[in-house]
Amino acid sequence: MAHLSGNSYYVNKVIYDVNVAFKETILARINDNNYFGESSEEDELIMLLKDYIYSDLIEKFGEMLESRRLQLHISDKANNEFIELINQISYTQILALCNRVAVFFSDKVLIGDMTKSVAKNAVLSNVSKFYNRAVESEWALNHAELDYIGKDLEFFITRVLNKDISILKDVASVENLRNWRKREKDYNKMIGRAEG
């Protein structure tokens, strides 16, 4: 609680320890990184992964634009189109498209073909437009380097899904995560039969 009196300011801080008891079997599964995946619905995991990917990509795109002295404006329509990309292509492909858009628009502003305010309002929707143009022209989509991802996304992938972050390049889309998880289950069944 804060109290302001004249020129004095006092802050009282209380730290609470919360004791949570787990059964030994659940604690072992948490420590082995498989409790969350086994205890969650597949659709819930897919939606959470999609949310984490979206947040991470938007943050990175904003940083790309800021490094080029541009800003990111998120309109509802452009935002929905961007979210749809997460259902169609991989994280690394979207990241590569974001980089291309950032370079393209900063070059347009630099040579005077566009104002910063026009660029600000157009960059997000153009990620989808660049993708659609690539599909129509049958161009191969590049992948960005997977050198750094945000801590939340990394935690979700490594600790909750118990996977390596390389799935952000390998999984063609978040919706294909269902097929990826199914293949993994089928593979585990085959190993079980071979050993049994």
PDB file of C-alpha atoms in Angstrom:
ATOM      1  CA  MET A   1       0.000   0.000   0.000  1.00  0.00           C
ATOM      2  CA  ALA A   2       1.309   3.440  -0.858  1.00  0.00           C
ATOM      3  CA  HIS A   3       0.846   6.496   1.327  1.00  0.00           C
ATOM      4  CA  LEU A   4       1.777  10.030   0.351  1.00  0.00           C
ATOM      5  CA  SER A   5       2.346  12.505   3.185  1.00  0.00           C
ATOM      6  CA  GLY A   6       3.977  15.852   2.385  1.00  0.00           C
ATOM      7  CA  ASN A   7       7.264  14.954   0.698  1.00  0.00           C
ATOM      8  CA  SER A   8       7.408  11.407   2.106  1.00  0.00           C
ATOM      9  CA  TYR A   9       6.356   8.306   0.208  1.00  0.00           C
ATOM     10  CA  TYR A  10       6.091   4.932   1.910  1.00  0.00           C
ATOM     11  CA  VAL A  11       5.643   1.572   0.234  1.00  0.00           C
ATOM     12  CA  ASN A  12       4.839  -1.582   2.149  1.00  0.00           C
ATOM     13  CA  LYS A  13       5.661  -4.853   0.448  1.00  0.00           C
ATOM     14  CA  VAL A  14       4.330  -8.262   1.403  1.00  0.00           C
ATOM     15  CA  ILE A  15       5.638 -11.502  -0.053  1.00  0.00           C
ATOM     16  CA  TYR A  16       3.422 -14.581   0.079  1.00  0.00           C
ATOM     17  CA  ASP A  17       4.610 -18.168  -0.237  1.00  0.00           C
ATOM     18  CA  VAL A  18       1.952 -20.367  -1.799  1.00  0.00           C
ATOM     19  CA  ASN A  19       2.349 -24.031  -1.087  1.00  0.00           C
ATOM     20  CA  VAL A  20       0.891 -26.292  -3.738  1.00  0.00           C
ATOM     21  CA  ALA A  21       1.007 -30.009  -3.116  1.00  0.00           C
ATOM     22  CA  PHE A  22       1.098 -32.432  -6.040  1.00  0.00           C
ATOM     23  CA  LYS A  23       0.746 -36.173  -6.008  1.00  0.00           C
ATOM     24  CA  GLU A  24       4.140 -37.756  -6.657  1.00  0.00           C
ATOM     25  CA  THR A  25       2.972 -39.214  -9.993  1.00  0.00           C
ATOM     26  CA  ILE A  26       1.740 -35.816 -11.256  1.00  0.00           C
ATOM     27  CA  LEU A  27       4.925 -34.095 -10.054  1.00  0.00           C
ATOM     28  CA  ALA A  28       7.039 -36.662 -11.935  1.00  0.00           C
ATOM     29  CA  ARG A  29       5.014 -36.052 -15.113  1.00  0.00           C
ATOM     30  CA  ILE A  30       5.385 -32.266 -14.735  1.00  0.00           C
ATOM     31  CA  ASN A  31       9.151 -32.653 -14.315  1.00  0.00           C
ATOM     32  CA  ASP A  32       9.268 -34.923 -17.393  1.00  0.00           C
ATOM     33  CA  ASN A  33       7.478 -32.223 -19.422  1.00  0.00           C
ATOM     34  CA  ASN A  34       4.537 -34.412 -20.391  1.00  0.00           C
ATOM     35  CA  TYR A  35       1.809 -33.474 -17.899  1.00  0.00           C
ATOM     36  CA  PHE A  36       0.457 -30.431 -19.732  1.00  0.00           C
ATOM     37  CA  GLY A  37       0.246 -32.098 -23.137  1.00  0.00           C
ATOM     38  CA  GLU A  38      -1.477 -35.190 -21.747  1.00  0.00           C
ATOM     39  CA  SER A  39      -3.856 -33.220 -19.531  1.00  0.00           C
ATOM     40  CA  SER A  40      -4.981 -30.675 -22.139  1.00  0.00           C
ATOM     41  CA  GLU A  41      -7.403 -30.944 -25.000  1.00  0.00           C
ATOM     42  CA  GLU A  42      -5.743 -30.951 -28.427  1.00  0.00           C
ATOM     43  CA  ASP A  43      -7.879 -28.040 -29.665  1.00  0.00           C
ATOM     44  CA  GLU A  44      -6.929 -26.023 -26.591  1.00  0.00           C
ATOM     45  CA  LEU A  45      -3.219 -26.616 -27.228  1.00  0.00           C
ATOM     46  CA  ILE A  46      -3.584 -25.618 -30.880  1.00  0.00           C
ATOM     47  CA  MET A  47      -5.405 -22.394 -29.983  1.00  0.00           C
ATOM     48  CA  LEU A  48      -2.806 -21.549 -27.339  1.00  0.00           C
ATOM     49  CA  LEU A  49       0.052 -22.206 -29.769  1.00  0.00           C
ATOM     50  CA  LYS A  50      -1.664 -20.010 -32.337  1.00  0.00           C
ATOM     51  CA  ASP A  51      -2.032 -17.204 -29.768  1.00  0.00           C
ATOM     52  CA  TYR A  52       1.624 -17.431 -28.753  1.00  0.00           C
ATOM     53  CA  ILE A  53       2.771 -17.480 -32.394  1.00  0.00           C
ATOM     54  CA  TYR A  54       0.582 -14.458 -33.188  1.00  0.00           C
ATOM     55  CA  SER A  55       1.874 -12.443 -30.215  1.00  0.00           C
ATOM     56  CA  ASP A  56       5.478 -13.294 -31.001  1.00  0.00           C
ATOM     57  CA  LEU A  57       5.171 -12.433 -34.704  1.00  0.00           C
ATOM     58  CA  ILE A  58       3.386  -9.126 -34.065  1.00  0.00           C
ATOM     59  CA  GLU A  59       6.061  -8.131 -31.550  1.00  0.00           C
ATOM     60  CA  LYS A  60       8.876  -9.043 -33.948  1.00  0.00           C
ATOM     61  CA  PHE A  61       7.197  -7.269 -36.873  1.00  0.00           C
ATOM     62  CA  GLY A  62       6.807  -4.146 -34.736  1.00  0.00           C
ATOM     63  CA  GLU A  63      10.517  -4.319 -33.861  1.00  0.00           C
ATOM     64  CA  MET A  64      11.465  -4.731 -37.542  1.00  0.00           C
ATOM     65  CA  LEU A  65       9.439  -1.648 -38.429  1.00  0.00           C
ATOM     66  CA  GLU A  66      10.792   0.411 -35.522  1.00  0.00           C
ATOM     67  CA  SER A  67      14.349  -0.392 -36.585  1.00  0.00           C
ATOM     68  CA  ARG A  68      13.428   1.192 -39.928  1.00  0.00           C
ATOM     69  CA  ARG A  69      11.714   4.169 -38.281  1.00  0.00           C
ATOM     70  CA  LEU A  70       8.227   2.941 -39.156  1.00  0.00           C
ATOM     71  CA  GLN A  71       5.288   2.088 -36.943  1.00  0.00           C
ATOM     72  CA  LEU A  72       2.755  -0.720 -36.939  1.00  0.00           C
ATOM     73  CA  HIS A  73      -0.950   0.080 -37.011  1.00  0.00           C
ATOM     74  CA  ILE A  74      -3.263  -2.890 -36.472  1.00  0.00           C
ATOM     75  CA  SER A  75      -6.692  -2.565 -38.085  1.00  0.00           C
ATOM     76  CA  ASP A  76      -9.304  -5.280 -37.573  1.00  0.00           C
ATOM     77  CA  LYS A  77      -9.325  -6.346 -41.228  1.00  0.00           C
ATOM     78  CA  ALA A  78      -5.527  -6.513 -41.544  1.00  0.00           C
ATOM     79  CA  ASN A  79      -5.284  -8.283 -38.209  1.00  0.00           C
ATOM     80  CA  ASN A  80      -7.778 -10.985 -39.283  1.00  0.00           C
ATOM     81  CA  GLU A  81      -5.877 -11.511 -42.533  1.00  0.00           C
ATOM     82  CA  PHE A  82      -2.627 -11.845 -40.579  1.00  0.00           C
ATOM     83  CA  ILE A  83      -4.196 -14.388 -38.216  1.00  0.00           C
ATOM     84  CA  GLU A  84      -5.362 -16.411 -41.234  1.00  0.00           C
ATOM     85  CA  LEU A  85      -1.742 -16.647 -42.401  1.00  0.00           C
ATOM     86  CA  ILE A  86      -0.953 -18.507 -39.182  1.00  0.00           C
ATOM     87  CA  ASN A  87      -3.383 -21.204 -40.394  1.00  0.00           C
ATOM     88  CA  GLN A  88      -1.711 -21.417 -43.800  1.00  0.00           C
ATOM     89  CA  ILE A  89       2.076 -21.127 -43.497  1.00  0.00           C
ATOM     90  CA  SER A  90       4.780 -21.574 -40.892  1.00  0.00           C
ATOM     91  CA  TYR A  91       6.059 -19.089 -38.342  1.00  0.00           C
ATOM     92  CA  THR A  92       9.389 -18.778 -40.168  1.00  0.00           C
ATOM     93  CA  GLN A  93       7.671 -18.115 -43.505  1.00  0.00           C
ATOM     94  CA  ILE A  94       5.492 -15.385 -41.977  1.00  0.00           C
ATOM     95  CA  LEU A  95       8.576 -13.883 -40.354  1.00  0.00           C
ATOM     96  CA  ALA A  96      10.325 -13.808 -43.754  1.00  0.00           C
ATOM     97  CA  LEU A  97       7.278 -12.096 -45.290  1.00  0.00           C
ATOM     98  CA  CYS A  98       7.230  -9.521 -42.461  1.00  0.00           C
ATOM     99  CA  ASN A  99      10.866  -8.727 -43.163  1.00  0.00           C
ATOM    100  CA  ARG A 100      10.191  -8.273 -46.892  1.00  0.00           C
ATOM    101  CA  VAL A 101       7.276  -5.946 -46.147  1.00  0.00           C
ATOM    102  CA  ALA A 102       9.365  -3.912 -43.668  1.00  0.00           C
ATOM    103  CA  VAL A 103      12.170  -3.484 -46.227  1.00  0.00           C
ATOM    104  CA  PHE A 104       9.764  -2.679 -49.079  1.00  0.00           C
ATOM    105  CA  PHE A 105       7.857   0.000 -47.156  1.00  0.00           C
ATOM    106  CA  SER A 106      10.920   1.594 -45.584  1.00  0.00           C
ATOM    107  CA  ASP A 107      12.457   1.850 -49.058  1.00  0.00           C
ATOM    108  CA  LYS A 108       9.247   3.479 -50.368  1.00  0.00           C
ATOM    109  CA  VAL A 109       9.325   6.034 -47.529  1.00  0.00           C
ATOM    110  CA  LEU A 110      13.067   6.622 -47.962  1.00  0.00           C
ATOM    111  CA  ILE A 111      12.790   7.512 -51.663  1.00  0.00           C
ATOM    112  CA  GLY A 112       9.694   9.657 -51.065  1.00  0.00           C
ATOM    113  CA  ASP A 113       7.132   7.460 -52.836  1.00  0.00           C
ATOM    114  CA  MET A 114       5.116   7.089 -49.631  1.00  0.00           C
ATOM    115  CA  THR A 115       4.576   8.895 -46.345  1.00  0.00           C
ATOM    116  CA  LYS A 116       5.199   7.254 -42.976  1.00  0.00           C
ATOM    117  CA  SER A 117       1.510   7.512 -42.079  1.00  0.00           C
ATOM    118  CA  VAL A 118       0.446   5.663 -45.255  1.00  0.00           C
ATOM    119  CA  ALA A 119       3.109   3.015 -44.626  1.00  0.00           C
ATOM    120  CA  LYS A 120       1.991   2.649 -40.999  1.00  0.00           C
ATOM    121  CA  ASN A 121      -1.574   1.864 -42.084  1.00  0.00           C
ATOM    122  CA  ALA A 122      -0.576  -0.482 -44.918  1.00  0.00           C
ATOM    123  CA  VAL A 123       2.230  -2.686 -43.608  1.00  0.00           C
ATOM    124  CA  LEU A 124       0.197  -5.329 -41.765  1.00  0.00           C
ATOM    125  CA  SER A 125      -2.284  -5.929 -44.590  1.00  0.00           C
ATOM    126  CA  ASN A 126       0.583  -6.177 -47.050  1.00  0.00           C
ATOM    127  CA  VAL A 127       2.034  -9.229 -45.308  1.00  0.00           C
ATOM    128  CA  SER A 128      -1.048 -11.129 -46.532  1.00  0.00           C
ATOM    129  CA  LYS A 129      -0.895  -9.397 -49.921  1.00  0.00           C
ATOM    130  CA  PHE A 130       2.745 -10.431 -50.385  1.00  0.00           C
ATOM    131  CA  TYR A 131       1.747 -14.005 -49.500  1.00  0.00           C
ATOM    132  CA  ASN A 132      -1.198 -14.015 -51.945  1.00  0.00           C
ATOM    133  CA  ARG A 133       1.016 -12.633 -54.706  1.00  0.00           C
ATOM    134  CA  ALA A 134       3.590 -15.376 -54.040  1.00  0.00           C
ATOM    135  CA  VAL A 135       0.902 -18.077 -54.229  1.00  0.00           C
ATOM    136  CA  GLU A 136      -0.597 -16.664 -57.455  1.00  0.00           C
ATOM    137  CA  SER A 137       2.851 -16.434 -59.038  1.00  0.00           C
ATOM    138  CA  GLU A 138       3.825 -19.903 -57.712  1.00  0.00           C
ATOM    139  CA  TRP A 139       6.898 -18.530 -55.964  1.00  0.00           C
ATOM    140  CA  ALA A 140       8.566 -20.564 -53.246  1.00  0.00           C
ATOM    141  CA  LEU A 141       8.192 -18.976 -49.819  1.00  0.00           C
ATOM    142  CA  ASN A 142      11.447 -18.459 -47.966  1.00  0.00           C
ATOM    143  CA  HIS A 143      11.951 -19.229 -44.301  1.00  0.00           C
ATOM    144  CA  ALA A 144      13.508 -16.729 -41.909  1.00  0.00           C
ATOM    145  CA  GLU A 145      16.300 -17.857 -39.617  1.00  0.00           C
ATOM    146  CA  LEU A 146      15.022 -19.255 -36.347  1.00  0.00           C
ATOM    147  CA  ASP A 147      17.637 -17.624 -34.156  1.00  0.00           C
ATOM    148  CA  TYR A 148      15.498 -16.060 -31.434  1.00  0.00           C
ATOM    149  CA  ILE A 149      11.900 -16.405 -30.326  1.00  0.00           C
ATOM    150  CA  GLY A 150      10.129 -14.824 -27.390  1.00  0.00           C
ATOM    151  CA  LYS A 151      10.306 -16.474 -23.975  1.00  0.00           C
ATOM    152  CA  ASP A 152       6.548 -17.169 -23.808  1.00  0.00           C
ATOM    153  CA  LEU A 153       6.466 -18.971 -27.149  1.00  0.00           C
ATOM    154  CA  GLU A 154       9.659 -20.859 -26.344  1.00  0.00           C
ATOM    155  CA  PHE A 155       8.285 -21.947 -22.948  1.00  0.00           C
ATOM    156  CA  PHE A 156       5.028 -23.132 -24.507  1.00  0.00           C
ATOM    157  CA  ILE A 157       6.777 -25.175 -27.173  1.00  0.00           C
ATOM    158  CA  THR A 158       9.560 -26.653 -25.057  1.00  0.00           C
ATOM    159  CA  ARG A 159       7.813 -27.112 -21.696  1.00  0.00           C
ATOM    160  CA  VAL A 160       4.131 -27.531 -22.527  1.00  0.00           C
ATOM    161  CA  LEU A 161       4.300 -29.262 -25.915  1.00  0.00           C
ATOM    162  CA  ASN A 162       7.649 -30.881 -25.017  1.00  0.00           C
ATOM    163  CA  LYS A 163       9.038 -30.108 -28.494  1.00  0.00           C
ATOM    164  CA  ASP A 164      12.005 -28.334 -29.992  1.00  0.00           C
ATOM    165  CA  ILE A 165      11.421 -24.831 -31.371  1.00  0.00           C
ATOM    166  CA  SER A 166      12.320 -26.178 -34.826  1.00  0.00           C
ATOM    167  CA  ILE A 167       8.628 -27.126 -35.150  1.00  0.00           C
ATOM    168  CA  LEU A 168       8.059 -23.465 -36.024  1.00  0.00           C
ATOM    169  CA  LYS A 169       9.723 -24.212 -39.339  1.00  0.00           C
ATOM    170  CA  ASP A 170       8.622 -27.814 -39.794  1.00  0.00           C
ATOM    171  CA  VAL A 171       4.908 -27.455 -39.054  1.00  0.00           C
ATOM    172  CA  ALA A 172       3.363 -26.057 -42.225  1.00  0.00           C
ATOM    173  CA  SER A 173       0.625 -24.360 -40.226  1.00  0.00           C
ATOM    174  CA  VAL A 174      -0.861 -24.366 -36.771  1.00  0.00           C
ATOM    175  CA  GLU A 175      -3.886 -26.274 -38.021  1.00  0.00           C
ATOM    176  CA  ASN A 176      -1.536 -28.976 -39.293  1.00  0.00           C
ATOM    177  CA  LEU A 177      -0.387 -29.417 -35.715  1.00  0.00           C
ATOM    178  CA  ARG A 178      -3.264 -31.896 -35.391  1.00  0.00           C
ATOM    179  CA  ASN A 179      -1.748 -34.068 -38.125  1.00  0.00           C
ATOM    180  CA  TRP A 180       1.709 -33.644 -36.629  1.00  0.00           C
ATOM    181  CA  ARG A 181       0.473 -34.810 -33.206  1.00  0.00           C
ATOM    182  CA  LYS A 182      -1.448 -37.694 -34.844  1.00  0.00           C
ATOM    183  CA  ARG A 183       1.671 -38.851 -36.717  1.00  0.00           C
ATOM    184  CA  GLU A 184       3.569 -38.769 -33.450  1.00  0.00           C
ATOM    185  CA  LYS A 185       0.917 -40.908 -31.716  1.00  0.00           C
ATOM    186  CA  ASP A 186       0.899 -43.394 -34.620  1.00  0.00           C
ATOM    187  CA  TYR A 187       4.707 -43.555 -34.481  1.00  0.00           C
ATOM    188  CA  ASN A 188       4.604 -44.259 -30.746  1.00  0.00           C
ATOM    189  CA  LYS A 189       2.070 -47.064 -31.344  1.00  0.00           C
ATOM    190  CA  MET A 190       4.337 -48.610 -33.988  1.00  0.00           C
ATOM    191  CA  ILE A 191       7.313 -48.510 -31.614  1.00  0.00           C
ATOM    192  CA  GLY A 192       5.167 -50.122 -28.914  1.00  0.00           C
ATOM    193  CA  ARG A 193       4.184 -52.978 -31.264  1.00  0.00           C
ATOM    194  CA  ALA A 194       7.777 -53.479 -32.403  1.00  0.00           C
ATOM    195  CA  GLU A 195       9.014 -53.724 -28.826  1.00  0.00           C
ATOM    196  CA  GLY A 196       6.101 -55.888 -27.613  1.00  0.00           C
TER     197      GLY A 196
END
